[in-house]
């Protein structure tokens, strides 16, 4: 029988969750994006209103699913549903938009409350000139030095792989510490 | 990489905390809705602050601190119109007008007053320039940021309380019809309070008084609140004013939700190891 595990990719609106999953998913990401109607959120043309869904097959017996949460606040009722049974989660932060840092921190804390699983923070859009550097971001997000804050470009497969691997190492370390 | 944004999203407290922890060197430039400000730092310490349109000349700072008279400042400006702060400072010390510690204490007080005002700015684009430092002609005074952040936060709380008590700057005051005589007998008003008192009238809103007296929103609120608490004045609300509701506290996340039963640990480790190998191979 095939077993599936899931990891959740969360973060504020337009932080790069869909691109992140798209970069590594072996299937076309099942995205439920819709045209944005709110002027305040018209930074991009479309956004995820329910969830993104990507897949990485490990072998005949194991599949990893990546779920991207909807970025808009009014769909946060989906978060708790998506977080159930997750192995760990990635919090995406748009390094160029400090106006979203507080929300990113709030999302992080909400997910931690749902499930105390390991997580990493991906500082996305590090290739852009306006990106805050990691040391400043760590202070801005009030991240403990033990929390992994990783540079990321969600459209770059290698960078995304590194983020996922760091999350898996954190999960493994926690499991080994518990035994 | 740039450190820039809006105070709306990343407050003065957050910025100073970041600069302190990261031990940054450079200048923070802030463009507020009505004025601009700059603060310079060396290794995470505040060394200089200036408010855009305000005269930060050493002579003016010393006059405000009561170290020089208006007349002395006028004479200095006439005799040494192009003197830099450093040159003027030396001149004043050599002439015996002030001591070095008078100058440093006055500058420290001046800088801190600017920084504390910035704590009340809710809006303003900021950017940190690591290569921009005050000119050699400026006197810099290193100040540790920890206490500044604590005092700024305390003032923010005071500010929030004042805004709660006097939410609308369009409110005005009238003289109390029956003020407490004992209160008045024991009352000692400062120069600024006397200036405000002279403008008290139902026709003068706090906003108008602040503009006429060159005071900040916080300063006018603070003085008016003091006069109100002393029972000297009574509030006149503008017609149709609606009291702003207080923000509701956020509902805490439900952490009491039962977690799913833990699967077999050994099997989990095997799954994660497989996932690592698979992602490496992507």
Short mmCIF file of C-alpha atoms in Angstrom, two decimals:
data_model
loop_
_atom_site.label_atom_id
_atom_site.label_comp_id
_atom_site.label_asym_id
_atom_site.label_seq_id
_atom_site.Cartn_x
_atom_site.Cartn_y
_atom_site.Cartn_z
CA UNK A 1 0.00 0.00 0.00
CA UNK A 2 1.31 3.45 -0.87
CA UNK A 3 1.96 5.81 2.01
CA UNK A 4 1.79 9.55 1.69
CA UNK A 5 3.33 12.26 3.83
CA UNK A 6 2.79 15.95 3.56
CA UNK A 7 4.63 19.17 4.14
CA UNK A 8 3.00 22.55 4.14
CA UNK A 9 4.33 25.69 2.49
CA UNK A 10 2.84 28.76 4.07
CA UNK A 11 3.45 32.50 4.18
CA UNK A 12 1.79 35.81 3.42
CA UNK A 13 0.14 36.77 0.16
CA UNK A 14 2.57 36.88 -2.79
CA UNK A 15 5.47 35.43 -0.81
CA UNK A 16 6.18 32.80 -3.48
CA UNK A 17 4.48 29.65 -2.20
CA UNK A 18 3.08 28.58 -5.57
CA UNK A 19 6.40 29.07 -7.37
CA UNK A 20 8.19 27.18 -4.59
CA UNK A 21 6.01 24.09 -5.05
CA UNK A 22 6.05 24.42 -8.82
CA UNK A 23 9.88 24.31 -8.84
CA UNK A 24 10.07 20.78 -7.44
CA UNK A 25 6.72 19.14 -8.10
CA UNK A 26 6.76 16.31 -10.60
CA UNK A 27 3.21 17.08 -11.62
CA UNK A 28 1.82 20.37 -12.80
CA UNK A 29 0.89 22.08 -9.60
CA UNK A 30 -2.80 21.73 -8.96
CA UNK A 31 -3.37 25.35 -8.30
CA UNK A 32 -6.68 26.95 -7.52
CA UNK A 33 -5.66 30.44 -8.50
CA UNK A 34 -8.22 33.05 -9.33
CA UNK A 35 -8.11 36.57 -10.67
CA UNK A 36 -7.60 39.04 -7.86
CA UNK A 37 -10.43 41.47 -7.35
CA UNK A 38 -9.19 43.37 -4.30
CA UNK A 39 -7.24 46.46 -5.32
CA UNK A 40 -5.12 46.23 -2.16
CA UNK A 41 -3.87 42.81 -3.15
CA UNK A 42 -3.39 43.52 -6.84
CA UNK A 43 0.37 43.00 -6.68
CA UNK A 44 0.03 40.02 -8.97
CA UNK A 45 -2.71 38.94 -11.34
CA UNK A 46 -3.74 35.74 -9.63
CA UNK A 47 -3.59 34.24 -6.16
CA UNK A 48 -4.26 30.90 -4.47
CA UNK A 49 -7.74 30.86 -3.03
CA UNK A 50 -7.87 27.31 -1.71
CA UNK A 51 -4.51 25.60 -1.88
CA UNK A 52 -1.67 24.54 -4.14
CA UNK A 53 -0.89 20.92 -4.41
CA UNK A 54 2.39 19.38 -5.65
CA UNK A 55 3.75 15.85 -5.57
CA UNK A 56 7.15 14.16 -5.33
CA UNK A 57 7.09 10.36 -5.68
CA UNK A 58 9.81 8.66 -3.63
CA UNK A 59 9.11 5.06 -4.63
CA UNK A 60 6.16 2.73 -5.10
CA UNK A 61 5.39 2.94 -1.42
CA UNK A 62 5.98 6.56 -0.56
CA UNK A 63 4.76 9.89 -1.92
CA UNK A 64 5.44 13.39 -0.59
CA UNK A 65 2.73 15.96 -1.07
CA UNK A 66 3.43 19.64 -0.81
CA UNK A 67 0.50 21.83 0.14
CA UNK A 68 0.62 25.56 -0.33
CA UNK A 69 -1.74 27.54 1.86
CA UNK A 70 -3.84 30.35 0.47
CA UNK A 71 -2.05 33.63 1.00
CA UNK A 72 -5.04 35.82 1.63
CA UNK A 73 -6.15 36.27 5.21
CA UNK A 74 -9.80 35.54 4.50
CA UNK A 75 -8.93 31.95 3.63
CA UNK A 76 -7.11 31.24 6.88
CA UNK A 77 -9.83 28.78 7.90
CA UNK A 78 -8.01 26.42 5.48
CA UNK A 79 -4.76 26.55 7.45
CA UNK A 80 -5.78 24.31 10.29
CA UNK A 81 -7.19 21.72 7.89
CA UNK A 82 -3.98 21.73 5.86
CA UNK A 83 -1.75 21.52 8.92
CA UNK A 84 -3.24 18.30 10.23
CA UNK A 85 -0.74 15.47 10.10
CA UNK A 86 2.00 17.49 8.41
CA UNK A 87 5.61 16.36 8.78
CA UNK A 88 6.86 19.94 8.93
CA UNK A 89 6.32 23.30 7.29
CA UNK A 90 8.10 26.03 5.39
CA UNK A 91 7.27 29.66 6.08
CA UNK A 92 7.91 31.77 3.00
CA UNK A 93 8.80 35.42 3.52
CA UNK A 94 9.08 37.99 0.74
CA UNK A 95 12.48 39.54 1.64
CA UNK A 96 11.65 42.70 -0.30
CA UNK A 97 8.38 43.56 1.50
CA UNK A 98 8.84 44.49 5.18
CA UNK A 99 5.13 45.27 5.35
CA UNK A 100 4.53 41.50 5.28
CA UNK A 101 7.05 40.52 8.00
CA UNK A 102 4.59 40.93 10.86
CA UNK A 103 2.04 38.78 9.05
CA UNK A 104 4.69 36.15 8.30
CA UNK A 105 5.55 35.99 12.00
CA UNK A 106 1.87 35.72 12.88
CA UNK A 107 1.34 32.89 10.36
CA UNK A 108 4.42 31.11 11.74
CA UNK A 109 3.07 31.29 15.28
CA UNK A 110 -0.38 30.16 14.19
CA UNK A 111 1.05 27.06 12.50
CA UNK A 112 3.24 26.35 15.50
CA UNK A 113 0.11 26.40 17.62
CA UNK A 114 -1.71 24.03 15.25
CA UNK A 115 1.09 21.48 15.27
CA UNK A 116 4.47 21.74 17.03
CA UNK A 117 6.32 20.19 14.10
CA UNK A 118 9.72 21.36 12.84
CA UNK A 119 9.80 24.24 10.40
CA UNK A 120 12.20 26.45 8.47
CA UNK A 121 11.83 29.99 7.24
CA UNK A 122 12.63 30.65 3.58
CA UNK A 123 13.70 34.22 2.81
CA UNK A 124 12.39 34.39 -0.73
CA UNK A 125 13.30 36.79 -3.56
CA UNK A 126 16.90 37.05 -2.37
CA UNK A 127 17.87 37.66 -5.99
CA UNK A 128 16.11 41.04 -6.02
CA UNK A 129 18.01 44.25 -5.24
CA UNK A 130 15.55 45.35 -2.53
CA UNK A 131 15.84 42.13 -0.52
CA UNK A 132 16.68 42.50 3.18
CA UNK A 133 19.67 40.44 4.20
CA UNK A 134 19.27 37.39 6.40
CA UNK A 135 20.73 38.89 9.58
CA UNK A 136 18.29 41.80 9.43
CA UNK A 137 15.40 39.50 8.58
CA UNK A 138 16.16 37.27 11.55
CA UNK A 139 15.96 40.24 13.89
CA UNK A 140 12.89 41.66 12.15
CA UNK A 141 11.07 38.32 12.43
CA UNK A 142 12.40 37.76 15.97
CA UNK A 143 13.60 34.30 15.05
CA UNK A 144 15.51 32.33 17.62
CA UNK A 145 19.09 31.56 16.46
CA UNK A 146 18.17 27.86 16.44
CA UNK A 147 15.51 28.38 13.75
CA UNK A 148 16.81 27.86 10.24
CA UNK A 149 16.42 30.98 8.09
CA UNK A 150 17.42 30.11 4.54
CA UNK A 151 18.03 32.23 1.47
CA UNK A 152 15.60 31.28 -1.28
CA UNK A 153 14.58 32.04 -4.84
CA UNK A 154 11.33 30.14 -5.30
CA UNK A 155 11.80 29.82 -9.05
CA UNK A 156 15.25 28.24 -8.62
CA UNK A 157 14.92 24.48 -8.18
CA UNK A 158 18.29 24.08 -6.43
CA UNK A 159 17.44 26.75 -3.84
CA UNK A 160 14.05 25.14 -3.21
CA UNK A 161 15.68 21.72 -2.82
CA UNK A 162 18.05 23.17 -0.22
CA UNK A 163 15.14 24.57 1.78
CA UNK A 164 13.27 21.26 1.70
CA UNK A 165 16.40 19.33 2.64
CA UNK A 166 17.08 21.65 5.58
CA UNK A 167 13.52 21.08 6.77
CA UNK A 168 13.97 17.31 6.48
CA UNK A 169 17.28 17.49 8.40
CA UNK A 170 15.48 19.42 11.14
CA UNK A 171 12.71 16.81 11.24
CA UNK A 172 15.27 14.00 11.39
CA UNK A 173 17.24 15.72 14.14
CA UNK A 174 14.10 16.15 16.22
CA UNK A 175 13.16 12.49 15.75
CA UNK A 176 16.63 11.34 16.75
CA UNK A 177 16.63 13.62 19.77
CA UNK A 178 13.31 12.14 20.88
CA UNK A 179 14.53 8.53 20.73
CA UNK B 1 21.46 44.85 0.76
CA UNK B 2 19.05 47.68 1.50
CA UNK B 3 17.17 48.08 4.71
CA UNK B 4 14.12 50.02 3.71
CA UNK B 5 10.39 50.09 4.23
CA UNK B 6 7.63 51.98 5.98
CA UNK B 7 7.30 52.69 9.72
CA UNK B 8 3.71 51.53 9.36
CA UNK B 9 5.07 48.01 8.91
CA UNK B 10 8.35 48.19 10.80
CA UNK B 11 8.25 50.64 13.67
CA UNK B 12 10.97 52.88 15.10
CA UNK B 13 11.24 50.47 18.04
CA UNK B 14 11.82 47.56 15.67
CA UNK B 15 14.37 49.52 13.66
CA UNK B 16 16.40 50.63 16.68
CA UNK B 17 16.30 47.12 18.05
CA UNK B 18 17.61 45.77 14.76
CA UNK B 19 20.36 48.40 14.53
CA UNK B 20 21.38 47.71 18.12
CA UNK B 21 21.47 43.92 17.78
CA UNK B 22 23.18 43.96 14.38
CA UNK B 23 25.64 46.65 15.62
CA UNK B 24 25.06 48.61 12.44
CA UNK B 25 26.97 51.65 11.23
CA UNK B 26 25.32 54.18 8.93
CA UNK B 27 22.46 56.63 8.74
CA UNK B 28 18.74 55.95 8.92
CA UNK B 29 16.76 58.41 6.80
CA UNK B 30 13.03 58.75 7.47
CA UNK B 31 10.56 60.66 5.31
CA UNK B 32 7.41 61.26 7.34
CA UNK B 33 4.18 62.75 6.01
CA UNK B 34 5.08 66.23 7.30
CA UNK B 35 8.78 66.19 7.95
CA UNK B 36 11.95 64.18 7.58
CA UNK B 37 14.49 62.99 10.09
CA UNK B 38 17.83 61.27 10.21
CA UNK B 39 19.68 59.26 12.82
CA UNK B 40 23.27 58.11 12.51
CA UNK B 41 24.80 55.11 14.24
CA UNK B 42 28.26 53.68 14.81
CA UNK B 43 28.56 50.03 15.84
CA UNK B 44 24.94 50.00 16.97
CA UNK B 45 25.20 53.20 19.03
CA UNK B 46 23.27 56.37 18.23
CA UNK B 47 25.74 59.17 17.51
CA UNK B 48 23.70 61.89 15.79
CA UNK B 49 20.06 62.84 15.12
CA UNK B 50 18.47 65.68 13.22
CA UNK B 51 14.90 66.65 12.39
CA UNK B 52 14.51 67.93 8.82
CA UNK B 53 13.38 71.52 9.06
CA UNK B 54 14.47 72.20 12.64
CA UNK B 55 17.55 74.21 13.52
CA UNK B 56 20.01 71.77 15.03
CA UNK B 57 22.83 74.31 15.21
CA UNK B 58 24.88 73.97 18.42
CA UNK B 59 24.04 77.52 19.52
CA UNK B 60 20.31 76.81 19.23
CA UNK B 61 20.67 73.52 21.12
CA UNK B 62 22.55 75.26 23.93
CA UNK B 63 19.96 78.03 24.09
CA UNK B 64 17.13 75.50 24.36
CA UNK B 65 19.07 73.77 27.13
CA UNK B 66 19.37 77.08 29.00
CA UNK B 67 23.16 77.22 28.59
CA UNK B 68 23.14 80.31 26.39
CA UNK B 69 20.84 83.31 26.33
CA UNK B 70 19.00 84.55 23.27
CA UNK B 71 21.33 87.54 23.21
CA UNK B 72 24.45 85.35 23.37
CA UNK B 73 23.19 83.29 20.46
CA UNK B 74 22.51 86.45 18.45
CA UNK B 75 26.04 87.73 19.12
CA UNK B 76 27.59 84.37 18.24
CA UNK B 77 25.71 84.18 14.98
CA UNK B 78 26.83 87.69 14.08
CA UNK B 79 30.49 87.16 15.01
CA UNK B 80 30.99 83.63 13.73
CA UNK B 81 28.30 83.11 11.10
CA UNK B 82 30.10 80.28 9.31
CA UNK B 83 31.53 78.46 12.32
CA UNK B 84 30.87 74.74 12.38
CA UNK B 85 29.48 73.11 15.52
CA UNK B 86 32.95 71.87 16.46
CA UNK B 87 34.55 75.29 15.95
CA UNK B 88 31.75 76.97 17.88
CA UNK B 89 32.03 74.44 20.68
CA UNK B 90 35.76 75.11 21.07
CA UNK B 91 35.15 78.85 20.95
CA UNK B 92 32.53 78.64 23.70
CA UNK B 93 34.67 76.39 25.93
CA UNK B 94 37.75 78.62 25.51
CA UNK B 95 35.66 81.71 26.26
CA UNK B 96 34.36 80.05 29.41
CA UNK B 97 30.70 80.23 28.38
CA UNK B 98 30.11 76.51 28.72
CA UNK B 99 32.03 73.36 29.63
CA UNK B 100 32.55 70.35 27.39
CA UNK B 101 30.10 68.34 29.47
CA UNK B 102 27.48 71.12 29.04
CA UNK B 103 27.81 70.73 25.29
CA UNK B 104 27.70 66.94 25.30
CA UNK B 105 24.76 66.77 27.73
CA UNK B 106 22.80 69.34 25.74
CA UNK B 107 23.45 67.51 22.48
CA UNK B 108 22.54 64.18 24.07
CA UNK B 109 19.26 65.63 25.32
CA UNK B 110 18.55 67.21 21.92
CA UNK B 111 19.23 63.94 20.07
CA UNK B 112 17.10 61.90 22.46
CA UNK B 113 14.16 64.28 22.14
CA UNK B 114 14.29 63.80 18.36
CA UNK B 115 14.49 60.03 18.68
CA UNK B 116 11.61 59.89 21.19
CA UNK B 117 9.47 61.93 18.82
CA UNK B 118 10.23 59.42 16.08
CA UNK B 119 8.74 56.68 18.26
CA UNK B 120 5.35 58.35 17.79
CA UNK B 121 5.60 58.40 14.00
CA UNK B 122 3.18 55.80 12.70
CA UNK B 123 3.96 56.42 9.05
CA UNK B 124 7.08 57.25 7.05
CA UNK B 125 9.34 55.69 4.47
CA UNK B 126 12.74 54.75 5.85
CA UNK B 127 16.01 53.58 4.40
CA UNK B 128 19.33 52.77 6.00
CA UNK B 129 22.45 54.05 4.24
CA UNK B 130 25.52 52.18 5.57
CA UNK B 131 27.98 54.58 3.91
CA UNK B 132 26.33 57.85 4.94
CA UNK B 133 27.68 59.44 8.14
CA UNK B 134 27.40 62.93 9.66
CA UNK B 135 29.89 65.48 8.31
CA UNK B 136 33.17 66.11 10.13
CA UNK B 137 31.83 69.48 11.27
CA UNK B 138 29.15 67.82 13.42
CA UNK B 139 29.70 66.82 17.04
CA UNK B 140 28.69 63.22 17.59
CA UNK B 141 27.72 61.80 20.99
CA UNK B 142 27.60 58.00 21.34
CA UNK B 143 24.47 56.78 23.13
CA UNK B 144 23.68 53.14 23.94
CA UNK B 145 20.36 52.16 22.36
CA UNK B 146 19.03 49.75 25.00
CA UNK B 147 17.81 52.46 27.36
CA UNK B 148 16.58 54.57 24.46
CA UNK B 149 14.40 51.67 23.28
CA UNK B 150 13.03 51.10 26.80
CA UNK B 151 12.26 54.79 27.33
CA UNK B 152 10.81 55.09 23.81
CA UNK B 153 8.53 52.12 24.46
CA UNK B 154 7.44 53.66 27.76
CA UNK B 155 6.61 56.89 25.94
CA UNK B 156 4.74 54.89 23.31
CA UNK B 157 2.55 53.45 26.07
CA UNK B 158 2.02 56.92 27.43
CA UNK B 159 1.22 58.09 23.91
CA UNK B 160 -1.29 55.27 23.42
CA UNK B 161 -2.94 56.24 26.70
CA UNK B 162 -3.13 59.89 25.68
CA UNK B 163 -4.59 58.97 22.28
CA UNK B 164 -7.15 56.81 24.04
CA UNK B 165 -8.10 59.67 26.39
CA UNK B 166 -7.96 62.41 23.75
CA UNK B 167 -8.52 60.54 20.50
CA UNK B 168 -9.39 63.48 18.30
CA UNK B 169 -7.16 66.51 17.82
CA UNK B 170 -10.23 68.47 16.71
CA UNK B 171 -11.42 68.46 20.29
CA UNK B 172 -11.20 71.81 22.12
CA UNK B 173 -11.35 72.92 25.74
CA UNK B 174 -13.16 75.53 27.77
CA UNK B 175 -12.37 76.82 31.24
CA UNK B 176 -13.97 74.74 33.96
CA UNK B 177 -17.00 76.44 35.45
CA UNK B 178 -16.21 75.35 38.98
CA UNK B 179 -12.51 74.48 39.21
CA UNK B 180 -11.20 73.06 42.46
CA UNK B 181 -9.67 76.05 44.29
CA UNK B 182 -7.22 73.88 46.25
CA UNK B 183 -5.93 72.35 43.02
CA UNK B 184 -5.33 75.73 41.46
CA UNK B 185 -3.52 77.10 44.51
CA UNK B 186 -0.99 74.26 44.36
CA UNK B 187 -0.59 74.31 40.61
CA UNK B 188 2.78 75.20 39.05
CA UNK B 189 2.59 75.56 35.31
CA UNK B 190 5.62 75.23 33.04
CA UNK B 191 6.36 77.78 30.30
CA UNK B 192 4.86 75.46 27.67
CA UNK B 193 1.74 74.91 29.77
CA UNK B 194 1.29 78.66 30.13
CA UNK B 195 1.55 79.00 26.36
CA UNK B 196 -1.22 76.45 25.91
CA UNK B 197 -3.34 78.03 28.65
CA UNK B 198 -3.29 81.32 26.75
CA UNK B 199 -4.95 79.58 23.79
CA UNK B 200 -7.67 77.68 25.72
CA UNK B 201 -10.99 78.43 24.06
CA UNK B 202 -13.84 76.32 22.64
CA UNK B 203 -12.88 77.80 19.27
CA UNK B 204 -9.29 76.51 19.41
CA UNK B 205 -8.91 72.81 18.71
CA UNK B 206 -5.84 70.95 19.95
CA UNK B 207 -4.74 70.73 16.33
CA UNK B 208 -4.94 74.50 15.92
CA UNK B 209 -3.11 75.12 19.20
CA UNK B 210 -0.34 72.69 18.28
CA UNK B 211 0.12 74.44 14.95
CA UNK B 212 0.15 77.91 16.50
CA UNK B 213 2.61 76.88 19.22
CA UNK B 214 4.82 74.64 17.08
CA UNK B 215 4.12 71.60 19.25
CA UNK B 216 3.92 67.97 18.25
CA UNK B 217 0.67 65.97 18.58
CA UNK B 218 2.09 64.28 21.66
CA UNK B 219 3.17 67.51 23.34
CA UNK B 220 -0.21 69.21 22.93
CA UNK B 221 -2.10 66.09 24.04
CA UNK B 222 0.12 65.72 27.09
CA UNK B 223 -0.35 69.31 28.24
CA UNK B 224 -4.10 69.34 27.56
CA UNK B 225 -4.51 66.04 29.38
CA UNK B 226 -2.64 67.48 32.39
CA UNK B 227 -4.88 70.54 32.45
CA UNK B 228 -7.94 68.33 32.12
CA UNK B 229 -6.82 66.05 34.96
CA UNK B 230 -6.18 69.09 37.15
CA UNK B 231 -9.80 70.12 36.60
CA UNK B 232 -8.73 73.43 35.12
CA UNK B 233 -10.39 72.86 31.74
CA UNK B 234 -13.30 70.85 30.38
CA UNK B 235 -13.54 69.03 27.09
CA UNK B 236 -15.57 70.38 24.17
CA UNK B 237 -16.19 67.62 21.63
CA UNK B 238 -16.66 68.67 18.02
CA UNK B 239 -20.24 68.07 16.78
CA UNK B 240 -20.82 64.60 15.36
CA UNK B 241 -17.61 63.17 16.81
CA UNK B 242 -17.72 59.42 17.24
CA UNK B 243 -15.44 57.86 19.84
CA UNK B 244 -13.07 55.45 18.19
CA UNK B 245 -13.60 51.89 19.40
CA UNK B 246 -10.62 50.28 21.04
CA UNK B 247 -8.96 47.50 19.05
CA UNK B 248 -10.14 44.07 20.12
CA UNK B 249 -7.46 41.66 21.30
CA UNK B 250 -6.73 38.89 18.83
CA UNK B 251 -8.13 35.50 19.63
CA UNK B 252 -5.23 33.25 20.66
CA UNK B 253 -4.60 30.25 18.47
CA UNK B 254 -6.26 27.13 19.69
CA UNK B 255 -3.29 25.18 20.98
CA UNK B 256 -5.42 22.77 22.96
CA UNK B 257 -6.42 20.89 19.84
CA UNK B 258 -5.60 17.19 20.24
CA UNK B 259 -2.60 16.07 18.21
CA UNK B 260 -2.90 12.97 16.01
CA UNK B 261 -1.48 9.80 17.61
CA UNK B 262 2.30 9.49 17.08
CA UNK B 263 3.22 6.89 14.45
CA UNK B 264 6.08 4.48 14.91
CA UNK B 265 9.32 6.49 15.39
CA UNK B 266 11.57 4.04 13.55
CA UNK B 267 9.29 4.03 10.54
CA UNK B 268 9.18 7.83 10.56
CA UNK B 269 12.97 8.07 10.52
CA UNK B 270 13.03 5.68 7.57
CA UNK B 271 10.48 7.81 5.70
CA UNK B 272 12.42 11.02 6.29
CA UNK B 273 15.69 9.39 5.21
CA UNK B 274 14.02 8.25 1.97
CA UNK B 275 12.63 11.72 1.39
CA UNK B 276 16.09 13.26 1.84
CA UNK B 277 17.59 10.88 -0.70
CA UNK B 278 14.78 11.56 -3.18
CA UNK B 279 14.97 15.34 -2.93
CA UNK B 280 18.75 15.28 -3.30
CA UNK B 281 18.26 13.37 -6.55
CA UNK B 282 15.74 15.80 -8.04
#
